[in-house]
Amino acid sequence: MLTSTLLLSNQLPTLQYSSTPERFDETWEAPLATLLGLGRAAGADFIELFLERRNYISSLAEDDAITSISPSLSTGAGVRIFRGKADCYVSTNDLSFPGLKAALEKGLSILGLQLPTAKAFIPEINLELLRDYATKRGKDAWLPVCSSIREMGEILLDGTAHLKQKASHVQSRRATYFRDWQEVLIAASDGTFARDIRLTQSVGFNLLCADGANRSSIGDRAGNTSDANFLRTWDSQQAAEKIAESAGKMLYADYVESGTYPIIMANHFGGVIFHEACGHLLETTQIERNTSPFADKKGEKIAHESLTAWDEGRSENAFGTIDMDDEGMPAQRTLLIEKGVLKNFLADRTGSSRTGHPRTGSGRRQNYTYAAASRMRNTYIDSGEYSIDELFASVDKGIYCKKMGGGSVGATGQFNFSVDEAYLIENGKITKPLKGAILIGEAKEIMNKISMCSQDLEIAPGFCGSVSGSIYTTVGQPHIKVDSITVGGR
Amino acid sequence: MPNINEIANSAKDNAGKLGIKKFDIYGSTVDDTSVQVDQGEPKQVKASNRSGVTVRVWNEDNTMGVTSTTDVDPKGLELALKTAYEASFFGVKENVPDFSPEATIPIPNKPQDKAPQAPVAELIEKLLVAEKELLAAHPAIKGVPYNGLSQRDIDRFYLNSDGAVRTESHSLASVYLYSKTEEEGKKPRSAGAFRINQSLDNLDINGCIKETADKTISHLNYEKIKTGKYRVVFSAEAFLSLLGAFSNLFNAQSILDNQSLSTPDDLGKEIASPLISVYDDALHPANVGAETFDGEGTPTRQISLIENGVLTGFLHSAGTAKRLNTQPTGNASIGAKVSVSPNFYHVFSTATPEQEFSLETAENVILIDDLQALHAGVKSLQGSFSLPFDGWLVNKGVRTSIESATVAGDFLELLKSIIYVEKEPELTPGGVCPKIWVNELSITGE
């Protein structure tokens, strides 16, 4: 009889699942499929389970001592349930079957859904064969290869010693490192069943120099995903030289005189301008909220014809690289803007269903306490046709923004970001260092003012905060010229 | 999910089994629910029930290791204790963190009055009403893109192997509303407000609606402002956010790390206008989320930081207090390197100003309501800031919204340039503070 193989809801309390506790593998299929079936039986339109295990460690070297080693272990799950337009997200630390079932039941009850009666059948959810990106790429071996606590300490202390050697007027020297190992498993009522391991590492310096009333503080970091040997290959000497040089130049810099200038923005982390001024506004999360000026501009020219931009998850080892997003969809390369014309938005599952834009493998979240949302991955302006000399030659009086700080964009498309290292340009030449600059503008206006792109695309690691928490992303660009922008200063 | 007592007992048992003689544990459980709405429909409901603990372990050589975990069943706690023990052999050898000398001092009983959690349907209903009222407040208000109503129960504990045991519970409810306008031929404008209280019943949702509507409408007719030097009035929220961004001034750990604008010798020096006094006061009656002990078990208290312009105190952990020969202040978080942070600012004035000012009569002053991008525009170790803001040009009581501008300056100079501290305090999530008048700051507009 067919019915003999189907599960009745009153059998649920007697079920004994033996999922592998230390690993997300095929043994999780049965309990997760049962929970998804239970949710469907209660009347949910769609259910997604996100399971996560994390092993994180950070360390800090100050001057000539390791002052902090902080391991952090976490496990948890998030259950997302859709009913009509409404959705509910419940998170828990408890990965046992009863714990996950309790979270599911809580979500169902919040949406006004009742568990099925005792003798109701629980529909069978047929999950796909586990798409295991971790096994396929040998990621299970990554964690043991990473640097030990002792090695971390040695490398960081070596780094601060280089800073001591290279910098002058040093008030404090810091080297920081973190390693974030994350295993995820996603199962959804549409049959999605996928596993991955992510390994993200970052190491960098913060240097504070002081000479009387003159002070400069500057930081720099490198980041990587997918290379267990990353810390061992970090060139701390070169990084120390670079940061010491920047700090030295900024120590006696004058404050920038506020006004409207043409600027040349360096490659690498300069890509934050596109991230803030445009990238966020192409996320369906913003379109859903009606906070993007580009919502109805697909196929239209929204930027200068010199500008082509991408968002993708596939660059080897880049900070925002993912094999699949946090909804189990493989990452892809998404052309955002081609020669000034808006081509695509970044969509997660919900954003896609609410706005109609196709999913792009962009559903990302900080951890199990957040529902996924459309977020950037590796986002950059593509190389252009000009040389750097041509960019500088086009500026009579302007500002060279060599090293950018952070930034943000508001609900009206107004963005801002700070400049950590800037120089005055006069008659096409760099003349003196400047500090205290912050750039502000309107997204719609600035995109048409990025008029020249050089040929030296470089990317840089960054952290991006938004509705689904703080995630690892890449920004990038070649040197670009912005015809005019408001620069706040003294 | 184990409750707070089960977590504490299990941790103690496991430490005993592993032969760990000296340890301490800080932990919490949070049970919260939040709702969002969009154009008359529920958008997303979030609920979570999660726990986390941080364990510190001292080995036989008296070096210390730490581990945090969210896996709070006995197995998870055992792993955390083992990991912390392993890490302890790489811990610092100088200025090793130790138990707070005040971790066992009795704290007067604080009522553990958790508010009953309201049904989710009630949260949604209240937020839908708020959204509807905001949309009706002005034809130009087309949406409330950011909104949320949440309620939260928090249980915390601290214990150590010397017999300290502290527990505490409280509830919080909060609402935020952020509305946006659209008008033909004009740029979209937006503004928001936030309220917090111990229970949903006492939450001032109507006040939040009114403040959001008033602010958003006041920004409809905006104008550019000419770049120059202006007299500036900071709202409570704006001033406290700036004070928070430069809190290394009072942070003893930052001072010891050479990561501060202050040094230990600065105590007793005049660093601000005599018109201003600043306390950190976790137990201030207006602090609805007041906590009676910090991450090291030290009781929280009122700390004078600036008294009539004079720097009078620093915020301490047990470790920084020992190094600077003073008492801990209840501002520490547990960790491998103990961090120190303010609890709840109280800014006020007891001095008599040479002149009183009023927005009703002042001419061409800038009222800054909200500072943005503090993470980017503040150079906390240099003392400088350059920040976009929301605000108005005020001329004899008439407010004109400023289209887009930044304010820049040096924070230590700003403190000395305060010319008036208004009397009426305003409550914010980070503290209480009246409006603060500053003589002159650089404003960049057009």
GROMACS .gro file of N, CA and C in nm, chain A residues 60 62 66-75 80 85-94 106 110 149-150 171-172 174 208 215-217 255 258-259 286 288-291 354 368-371 406-408 411-412 414 416 418-420 435-436 438 440 442 445 467 486-490, chain B residues 1 31 33 36 38 41-52 66-71 79-80 83 87 90 92 120 145-146 178 180 182 187-190 227 257-261 336-337 372-373 375-377 379 381-382 384-388 403-406 408-410 442 444-445:
model
  417
   60LEU      N    1   4.532   3.920   1.789
   60LEU     CA    2   4.576   4.060   1.786
   60LEU      C    3   4.718   4.068   1.843
   62GLU      N    4   4.993   4.356   1.953
   62GLU     CA    5   5.011   4.499   1.978
   62GLU      C    6   5.156   4.522   2.013
   66ILE      N    7   5.153   3.939   2.169
   66ILE     CA    8   5.018   3.893   2.133
   66ILE      C    9   4.929   3.923   2.252
   67THR      N   10   4.826   4.003   2.230
   67THR     CA   11   4.743   4.043   2.344
   67THR      C   12   4.604   3.980   2.339
   68SER      N   13   4.571   3.912   2.232
   68SER     CA   14   4.439   3.848   2.229
   68SER      C   15   4.438   3.732   2.132
   69ILE      N   16   4.391   3.619   2.181
   69ILE     CA   17   4.359   3.503   2.096
   69ILE      C   18   4.216   3.468   2.133
   70SER      N   19   4.123   3.480   2.040
   70SER     CA   20   3.982   3.462   2.074
   70SER      C   21   3.914   3.362   1.982
   71PRO      N   22   3.908   3.236   2.022
   71PRO     CA   23   3.830   3.139   1.944
   71PRO      C   24   3.681   3.155   1.971
   72SER      N   25   3.600   3.121   1.873
   72SER     CA   26   3.456   3.128   1.891
   72SER      C   27   3.391   3.015   1.810
   73LEU      N   28   3.309   2.936   1.876
   73LEU     CA   29   3.243   2.822   1.811
   73LEU      C   30   3.094   2.849   1.811
   74SER      N   31   3.029   2.824   1.699
   74SER     CA   32   2.884   2.844   1.701
   74SER      C   33   2.815   2.747   1.607
   75THR      N   34   2.696   2.710   1.646
   75THR     CA   35   2.609   2.629   1.560
   75THR      C   36   2.470   2.689   1.568
   80ARG      N   37   1.297   2.957   0.741
   80ARG     CA   38   1.220   3.064   0.676
   80ARG      C   39   1.095   3.003   0.615
   85LYS      N   40   0.234   3.661   0.064
   85LYS     CA   41   0.338   3.763   0.059
   85LYS      C   42   0.420   3.770   0.187
   86ALA      N   43   0.362   3.714   0.295
   86ALA     CA   44   0.427   3.726   0.425
   86ALA      C   45   0.533   3.618   0.442
   87ASP      N   46   0.638   3.650   0.516
   87ASP     CA   47   0.734   3.548   0.551
   87ASP      C   48   0.779   3.564   0.694
   88CYS      N   49   0.828   3.455   0.747
   88CYS     CA   50   0.867   3.452   0.887
   88CYS      C   51   1.002   3.384   0.897
   89TYR      N   52   1.089   3.434   0.982
   89TYR     CA   53   1.222   3.374   0.999
   89TYR      C   54   1.246   3.347   1.147
   90VAL      N   55   1.274   3.223   1.179
   90VAL     CA   56   1.298   3.185   1.319
   90VAL      C   57   1.437   3.123   1.327
   91SER      N   58   1.516   3.167   1.424
   91SER     CA   59   1.649   3.108   1.439
   91SER      C   60   1.665   3.045   1.576
   92THR      N   61   1.752   2.946   1.582
   92THR     CA   62   1.774   2.873   1.706
   92THR      C   63   1.916   2.820   1.710
   93ASN      N   64   1.966   2.795   1.828
   93ASN     CA   65   2.097   2.729   1.844
   93ASN      C   66   2.085   2.577   1.841
   94ASP      N   67   1.964   2.528   1.850
   94ASP     CA   68   1.942   2.386   1.875
   94ASP      C   69   1.924   2.311   1.743
  106LYS      N   70   0.718   2.725   1.576
  106LYS     CA   71   0.703   2.865   1.618
  106LYS      C   72   0.675   2.952   1.496
  110ILE      N   73   0.338   3.170   1.411
  110ILE     CA   74   0.343   3.315   1.389
  110ILE      C   75   0.265   3.353   1.263
  149ILE      N   76   4.760   2.834   1.630
  149ILE     CA   77   4.766   2.955   1.714
  149ILE      C   78   4.910   3.003   1.724
  150ARG      N   79   5.001   2.909   1.742
  150ARG     CA   80   5.142   2.949   1.756
  150ARG      C   81   5.191   3.019   1.629
  171GLN      N   82   5.330   5.564   1.747
  171GLN     CA   83   5.269   5.563   1.881
  171GLN      C   84   5.217   5.424   1.915
  172SER      N   85   5.157   5.356   1.819
  172SER     CA   86   5.118   5.217   1.843
  172SER      C   87   5.116   5.141   1.711
  174ARG      N   88   4.970   4.772   1.543
  174ARG     CA   89   4.882   4.657   1.562
  174ARG      C   90   4.879   4.571   1.437
  208LEU      N   91   4.945   5.390   1.418
  208LEU     CA   92   4.918   5.526   1.467
  208LEU      C   93   5.052   5.595   1.487
  215ARG      N   94   4.894   6.396   1.397
  215ARG     CA   95   4.867   6.253   1.412
  215ARG      C   96   4.823   6.194   1.279
  216SER      N   97   4.858   6.071   1.258
  216SER     CA   98   4.801   5.999   1.145
  216SER      C   99   4.774   5.856   1.188
  217SER      N  100   4.659   5.807   1.151
  217SER     CA  101   4.627   5.666   1.179
  217SER      C  102   4.581   5.605   1.048
  255TYR      N  103   4.455   6.985   0.622
  255TYR     CA  104   4.317   6.946   0.599
  255TYR      C  105   4.273   6.992   0.461
  258SER      N  106   3.728   7.236   0.171
  258SER     CA  107   3.603   7.181   0.119
  258SER      C  108   3.561   7.252  -0.009
  259GLY      N  109   3.482   7.181  -0.088
  259GLY     CA  110   3.436   7.239  -0.214
  259GLY      C  111   3.397   7.132  -0.313
  286GLN      N  112   1.664   4.670  -0.210
  286GLN     CA  113   1.635   4.814  -0.219
  286GLN      C  114   1.515   4.840  -0.310
  288GLU      N  115   1.259   4.642  -0.357
  288GLU     CA  116   1.138   4.609  -0.280
  288GLU      C  117   1.094   4.726  -0.192
  289ARG      N  118   1.191   4.794  -0.135
  289ARG     CA  119   1.159   4.904  -0.042
  289ARG      C  120   1.135   5.036  -0.114
  290ASN      N  121   1.149   5.032  -0.246
  290ASN     CA  122   1.136   5.156  -0.324
  290ASN      C  123   1.238   5.260  -0.281
  291THR      N  124   1.359   5.214  -0.251
  291THR     CA  125   1.465   5.307  -0.211
  291THR      C  126   1.577   5.312  -0.315
  354ARG      N  127   0.935   3.895  -0.539
  354ARG     CA  128   0.860   4.019  -0.515
  354ARG      C  129   0.882   4.125  -0.623
  368TYR      N  130   2.329   3.234   1.077
  368TYR     CA  131   2.196   3.173   1.085
  368TYR      C  132   2.091   3.263   1.152
  369THR      N  133   2.134   3.370   1.215
  369THR     CA  134   2.034   3.457   1.279
  369THR      C  135   1.968   3.552   1.180
  370TYR      N  136   2.017   3.554   1.057
  370TYR     CA  137   1.960   3.643   0.955
  370TYR      C  138   1.897   3.563   0.841
  371ALA      N  139   1.785   3.612   0.790
  371ALA     CA  140   1.733   3.560   0.663
  371ALA      C  141   1.819   3.615   0.550
  406GLY      N  142   3.564   5.384   0.469
  406GLY     CA  143   3.432   5.323   0.449
  406GLY      C  144   3.332   5.423   0.398
  407GLY      N  145   3.211   5.376   0.376
  407GLY     CA  146   3.106   5.464   0.328
  407GLY      C  147   2.969   5.406   0.355
  408SER      N  148   2.867   5.476   0.310
  408SER     CA  149   2.730   5.427   0.326
  408SER      C  150   2.640   5.494   0.224
  411ALA      N  151   1.848   5.595   0.223
  411ALA     CA  152   1.725   5.552   0.158
  411ALA      C  153   1.689   5.636   0.036
  412THR      N  154   1.755   5.752   0.021
  412THR     CA  155   1.721   5.837  -0.093
  412THR      C  156   1.828   5.832  -0.202
  414GLN      N  157   2.145   5.895  -0.150
  414GLN     CA  158   2.258   5.982  -0.120
  414GLN      C  159   2.368   5.898  -0.053
  416ASN      N  160   2.797   5.851   0.076
  416ASN     CA  161   2.915   5.921   0.127
  416ASN      C  162   3.025   5.821   0.154
  418SER      N  163   3.462   5.814   0.306
  418SER     CA  164   3.576   5.894   0.351
  418SER      C  165   3.702   5.856   0.274
  419VAL      N  166   3.797   5.948   0.276
  419VAL     CA  167   3.925   5.925   0.208
  419VAL      C  168   4.034   5.923   0.315
  420ASP      N  169   4.104   5.813   0.325
  420ASP     CA  170   4.210   5.801   0.426
  420ASP      C  171   4.341   5.864   0.380
  435LYS      N  172   4.432   6.567   0.426
  435LYS     CA  173   4.356   6.474   0.510
  435LYS      C  174   4.218   6.530   0.543
  436GLY      N  175   4.131   6.444   0.596
  436GLY     CA  176   3.999   6.488   0.643
  436GLY      C  177   3.893   6.498   0.536
  438ILE      N  178   3.583   6.389   0.302
  438ILE     CA  179   3.472   6.294   0.287
  438ILE      C  180   3.396   6.333   0.161
  440ILE      N  181   3.063   6.321  -0.079
  440ILE     CA  182   2.919   6.297  -0.074
  440ILE      C  183   2.857   6.324  -0.211
  442GLU      N  184   2.489   6.222  -0.492
  442GLU     CA  185   2.367   6.149  -0.524
  442GLU      C  186   2.402   6.041  -0.626
  445GLU      N  187   2.333   6.111  -0.997
  445GLU     CA  188   2.417   6.214  -1.058
  445GLU      C  189   2.559   6.165  -1.081
  467VAL      N  190   2.089   4.463   0.557
  467VAL     CA  191   1.978   4.400   0.628
  467VAL      C  192   2.006   4.257   0.673
  486THR      N  193   3.122   6.667  -0.443
  486THR     CA  194   3.135   6.751  -0.324
  486THR      C  195   3.230   6.687  -0.226
  487VAL      N  196   3.329   6.765  -0.183
  487VAL     CA  197   3.427   6.715  -0.086
  487VAL      C  198   3.410   6.794   0.043
  488GLY      N  199   3.373   6.724   0.148
  488GLY     CA  200   3.359   6.789   0.278
  488GLY      C  201   3.494   6.793   0.347
  489GLY      N  202   3.525   6.906   0.410
  489GLY     CA  203   3.652   6.918   0.483
  489GLY      C  204   3.645   7.041   0.570
  490ARG      N  205   3.758   7.104   0.592
  490ARG     CA  206   3.757   7.223   0.678
  490ARG      C  207   3.746   7.351   0.592
  491MET      N  208   1.619   2.394   2.461
  491MET     CA  209   1.720   2.494   2.497
  491MET      C  210   1.736   2.500   2.649
  521ASP      N  211   1.553   3.601   2.385
  521ASP     CA  212   1.432   3.553   2.317
  521ASP      C  213   1.364   3.675   2.256
  523THR      N  214   1.135   3.877   1.925
  523THR     CA  215   1.045   3.872   1.811
  523THR      C  216   1.038   4.012   1.753
  526GLN      N  217   0.809   4.352   1.062
  526GLN     CA  218   0.819   4.462   0.967
  526GLN      C  219   0.694   4.459   0.880
  528ASP      N  220   0.491   4.638   0.514
  528ASP     CA  221   0.515   4.709   0.387
  528ASP      C  222   0.383   4.733   0.316
  531GLU      N  223   0.077   4.545   0.450
  531GLU     CA  224   0.088   4.400   0.465
  531GLU      C  225   0.207   4.367   0.556
  532PRO      N  226   0.196   4.256   0.632
  532PRO     CA  227   0.315   4.213   0.707
  532PRO      C  228   0.425   4.180   0.608
  533LYS      N  229   0.548   4.220   0.635
  533LYS     CA  230   0.659   4.192   0.542
  533LYS      C  231   0.743   4.075   0.593
  534GLN      N  232   0.791   4.090   0.711
  534GLN     CA  233   0.868   3.978   0.767
  534GLN      C  234   0.856   3.977   0.919
  535VAL      N  235   0.837   3.858   0.972
  535VAL     CA  236   0.840   3.839   1.118
  535VAL      C  237   0.966   3.761   1.147
  536LYS      N  238   1.042   3.808   1.245
  536LYS     CA  239   1.162   3.733   1.285
  536LYS      C  240   1.149   3.695   1.432
  537ALA      N  241   1.188   3.574   1.462
  537ALA     CA  242   1.188   3.530   1.602
  537ALA      C  243   1.314   3.451   1.626
  538SER      N  244   1.371   3.465   1.742
  538SER     CA  245   1.487   3.382   1.773
  538SER      C  246   1.496   3.357   1.922
  539ASN      N  247   1.551   3.244   1.952
  539ASN     CA  248   1.577   3.209   2.091
  539ASN      C  249   1.717   3.151   2.092
  540ARG      N  250   1.812   3.230   2.137
  540ARG     CA  251   1.950   3.183   2.127
  540ARG      C  252   2.029   3.218   2.252
  541SER      N  253   2.130   3.138   2.272
  541SER     CA  254   2.215   3.154   2.390
  541SER      C  255   2.360   3.162   2.348
  542GLY      N  256   2.439   3.217   2.433
  542GLY     CA  257   2.583   3.218   2.408
  542GLY      C  258   2.658   3.238   2.538
  556VAL      N  259   4.049   3.203   2.631
  556VAL     CA  260   3.907   3.234   2.624
  556VAL      C  261   3.845   3.163   2.504
  557THR      N  262   3.719   3.129   2.514
  557THR     CA  263   3.643   3.079   2.399
  557THR      C  264   3.496   3.118   2.415
  558SER      N  265   3.436   3.156   2.304
  558SER     CA  266   3.293   3.182   2.303
  558SER      C  267   3.222   3.070   2.229
  559THR      N  268   3.102   3.039   2.270
  559THR     CA  269   3.026   2.937   2.199
  559THR      C  270   2.877   2.963   2.209
  560THR      N  271   2.806   2.924   2.105
  560THR     CA  272   2.660   2.927   2.112
  560THR      C  273   2.605   2.788   2.139
  561ASP      N  274   2.694   2.692   2.140
  561ASP     CA  275   2.653   2.553   2.164
  561ASP      C  276   2.655   2.531   2.314
  569LEU      N  277   3.355   2.141   2.516
  569LEU     CA  278   3.446   2.175   2.407
  569LEU      C  279   3.499   2.318   2.424
  570ALA      N  280   3.410   2.408   2.465
  570ALA     CA  281   3.453   2.547   2.484
  570ALA      C  282   3.557   2.557   2.595
  573THR      N  283   3.883   2.417   2.463
  573THR     CA  284   3.946   2.510   2.367
  573THR      C  285   4.009   2.628   2.440
  577ALA      N  286   4.397   2.742   2.447
  577ALA     CA  287   4.436   2.880   2.409
  577ALA      C  288   4.511   2.948   2.524
  580PHE      N  289   4.878   3.028   2.515
  580PHE     CA  290   4.925   3.135   2.426
  580PHE      C  291   4.878   3.271   2.477
  582VAL      N  292   4.849   3.617   2.724
  582VAL     CA  293   4.949   3.718   2.763
  582VAL      C  294   5.014   3.680   2.896
  610VAL      N  295   0.229   3.799   1.833
  610VAL     CA  296   0.285   3.857   1.710
  610VAL      C  297   0.178   3.937   1.635
  635PRO      N  298   1.000   5.278   0.420
  635PRO     CA  299   1.081   5.165   0.375
  635PRO      C  300   1.150   5.090   0.488
  636TYR      N  301   1.181   5.160   0.593
  636TYR     CA  302   1.243   5.093   0.707
  636TYR      C  303   1.152   5.108   0.828
  668TYR      N  304   1.091   5.491   0.955
  668TYR     CA  305   1.175   5.574   0.868
  668TYR      C  306   1.098   5.594   0.740
  670LYS      N  307   0.975   5.801   0.376
  670LYS     CA  308   1.040   5.861   0.258
  670LYS      C  309   0.936   5.935   0.175
  672GLU      N  310   0.823   6.145  -0.192
  672GLU     CA  311   0.847   6.161  -0.336
  672GLU      C  312   0.759   6.274  -0.385
  677LYS      N  313   1.391   6.608  -0.502
  677LYS     CA  314   1.463   6.488  -0.460
  677LYS      C  315   1.385   6.419  -0.348
  678PRO      N  316   1.395   6.286  -0.342
  678PRO     CA  317   1.330   6.218  -0.230
  678PRO      C  318   1.394   6.258  -0.098
  679ARG      N  319   1.313   6.268   0.005
  679ARG     CA  320   1.364   6.305   0.138
  679ARG      C  321   1.320   6.199   0.237
  680SER      N  322   1.390   6.190   0.348
  680SER     CA  323   1.354   6.086   0.445
  680SER      C  324   1.393   6.130   0.585
  717THR      N  325   2.880   7.700   0.176
  717THR     CA  326   2.993   7.652   0.255
  717THR      C  327   3.047   7.766   0.342
  747ASP      N  328   4.669   5.146   2.590
  747ASP     CA  329   4.718   5.095   2.461
  747ASP      C  330   4.770   5.206   2.370
  748ASN      N  331   4.779   5.329   2.420
  748ASN     CA  332   4.817   5.443   2.335
  748ASN      C  333   4.722   5.461   2.217
  749GLN      N  334   4.597   5.430   2.239
  749GLN     CA  335   4.495   5.441   2.134
  749GLN      C  336   4.388   5.541   2.176
  750SER      N  337   4.431   5.649   2.237
  750SER     CA  338   4.334   5.744   2.291
  750SER      C  339   4.383   5.886   2.271
  751LEU      N  340   4.288   5.979   2.277
  751LEU     CA  341   4.325   6.121   2.276
  751LEU      C  342   4.365   6.167   2.416
  826ALA      N  343   3.943   3.780   2.581
  826ALA     CA  344   4.085   3.753   2.596
  826ALA      C  345   4.156   3.883   2.629
  827LYS      N  346   4.119   3.986   2.555
  827LYS     CA  347   4.162   4.121   2.589
  827LYS      C  348   4.035   4.193   2.629
  862GLN      N  349   2.562   6.115   1.012
  862GLN     CA  350   2.568   5.988   0.939
  862GLN      C  351   2.712   5.944   0.915
  863ALA      N  352   2.724   5.817   0.883
  863ALA     CA  353   2.852   5.759   0.840
  863ALA      C  354   2.964   5.781   0.940
  865HIS      N  355   3.115   5.566   1.104
  865HIS     CA  356   3.219   5.464   1.086
  865HIS      C  357   3.322   5.507   0.983
  866ALA      N  358   3.283   5.598   0.896
  866ALA     CA  359   3.373   5.638   0.788
  866ALA      C  360   3.434   5.775   0.814
  867GLY      N  361   3.357   5.867   0.867
  867GLY     CA  362   3.400   6.006   0.873
  867GLY      C  363   3.465   6.049   1.003
  869LYS      N  364   3.780   6.017   1.258
  869LYS     CA  365   3.917   5.968   1.282
  869LYS      C  366   3.939   5.978   1.433
  871LEU      N  367   4.135   5.855   1.645
  871LEU     CA  368   4.267   5.867   1.704
  871LEU      C  369   4.334   5.999   1.667
  872GLN      N  370   4.276   6.067   1.571
  872GLN     CA  371   4.328   6.199   1.534
  872GLN      C  372   4.245   6.310   1.594
  874SER      N  373   3.966   6.416   1.464
  874SER     CA  374   3.893   6.492   1.361
  874SER      C  375   3.771   6.417   1.311
  875PHE      N  376   3.679   6.492   1.258
  875PHE     CA  377   3.560   6.431   1.198
  875PHE      C  378   3.515   6.514   1.080
  876SER      N  379   3.451   6.447   0.986
  876SER     CA  380   3.393   6.512   0.869
  876SER      C  381   3.274   6.426   0.830
  877LEU      N  382   3.154   6.476   0.856
  877LEU     CA  383   3.037   6.388   0.852
  877LEU      C  384   2.917   6.450   0.779
  878PRO      N  385   2.851   6.374   0.695
  878PRO     CA  386   2.722   6.419   0.641
  878PRO      C  387   2.620   6.425   0.755
  893GLU      N  388   1.985   7.064   0.212
  893GLU     CA  389   1.978   6.957   0.111
  893GLU      C  390   2.083   6.850   0.132
  894SER      N  391   2.205   6.889   0.142
  894SER     CA  392   2.313   6.791   0.150
  894SER      C  393   2.437   6.865   0.195
  895ALA      N  394   2.494   6.823   0.307
  895ALA     CA  395   2.609   6.897   0.358
  895ALA      C  396   2.688   6.811   0.454
  896THR      N  397   2.809   6.855   0.484
  896THR     CA  398   2.889   6.788   0.586
  896THR      C  399   2.932   6.888   0.692
  898ALA      N  400   3.246   6.944   0.976
  898ALA     CA  401   3.381   6.895   1.004
  898ALA      C  402   3.442   6.972   1.118
  899GLY      N  403   3.532   6.908   1.190
  899GLY     CA  404   3.600   6.976   1.298
  899GLY      C  405   3.691   6.884   1.375
  900ASP      N  406   3.740   6.938   1.487
  900ASP     CA  407   3.824   6.861   1.578
  900ASP      C  408   3.746   6.846   1.708
  932SER      N  409   3.293   7.405   1.066
  932SER     CA  410   3.294   7.413   0.919
  932SER      C  411   3.181   7.331   0.861
  934THR      N  412   3.017   7.221   0.492
  934THR     CA  413   3.035   7.220   0.347
  934THR      C  414   2.902   7.193   0.279
  935GLY      N  415   2.856   7.287   0.200
  935GLY     CA  416   2.734   7.270   0.123
  935GLY      C  417   2.766   7.286  -0.023
   0.00000   0.00000   0.00000
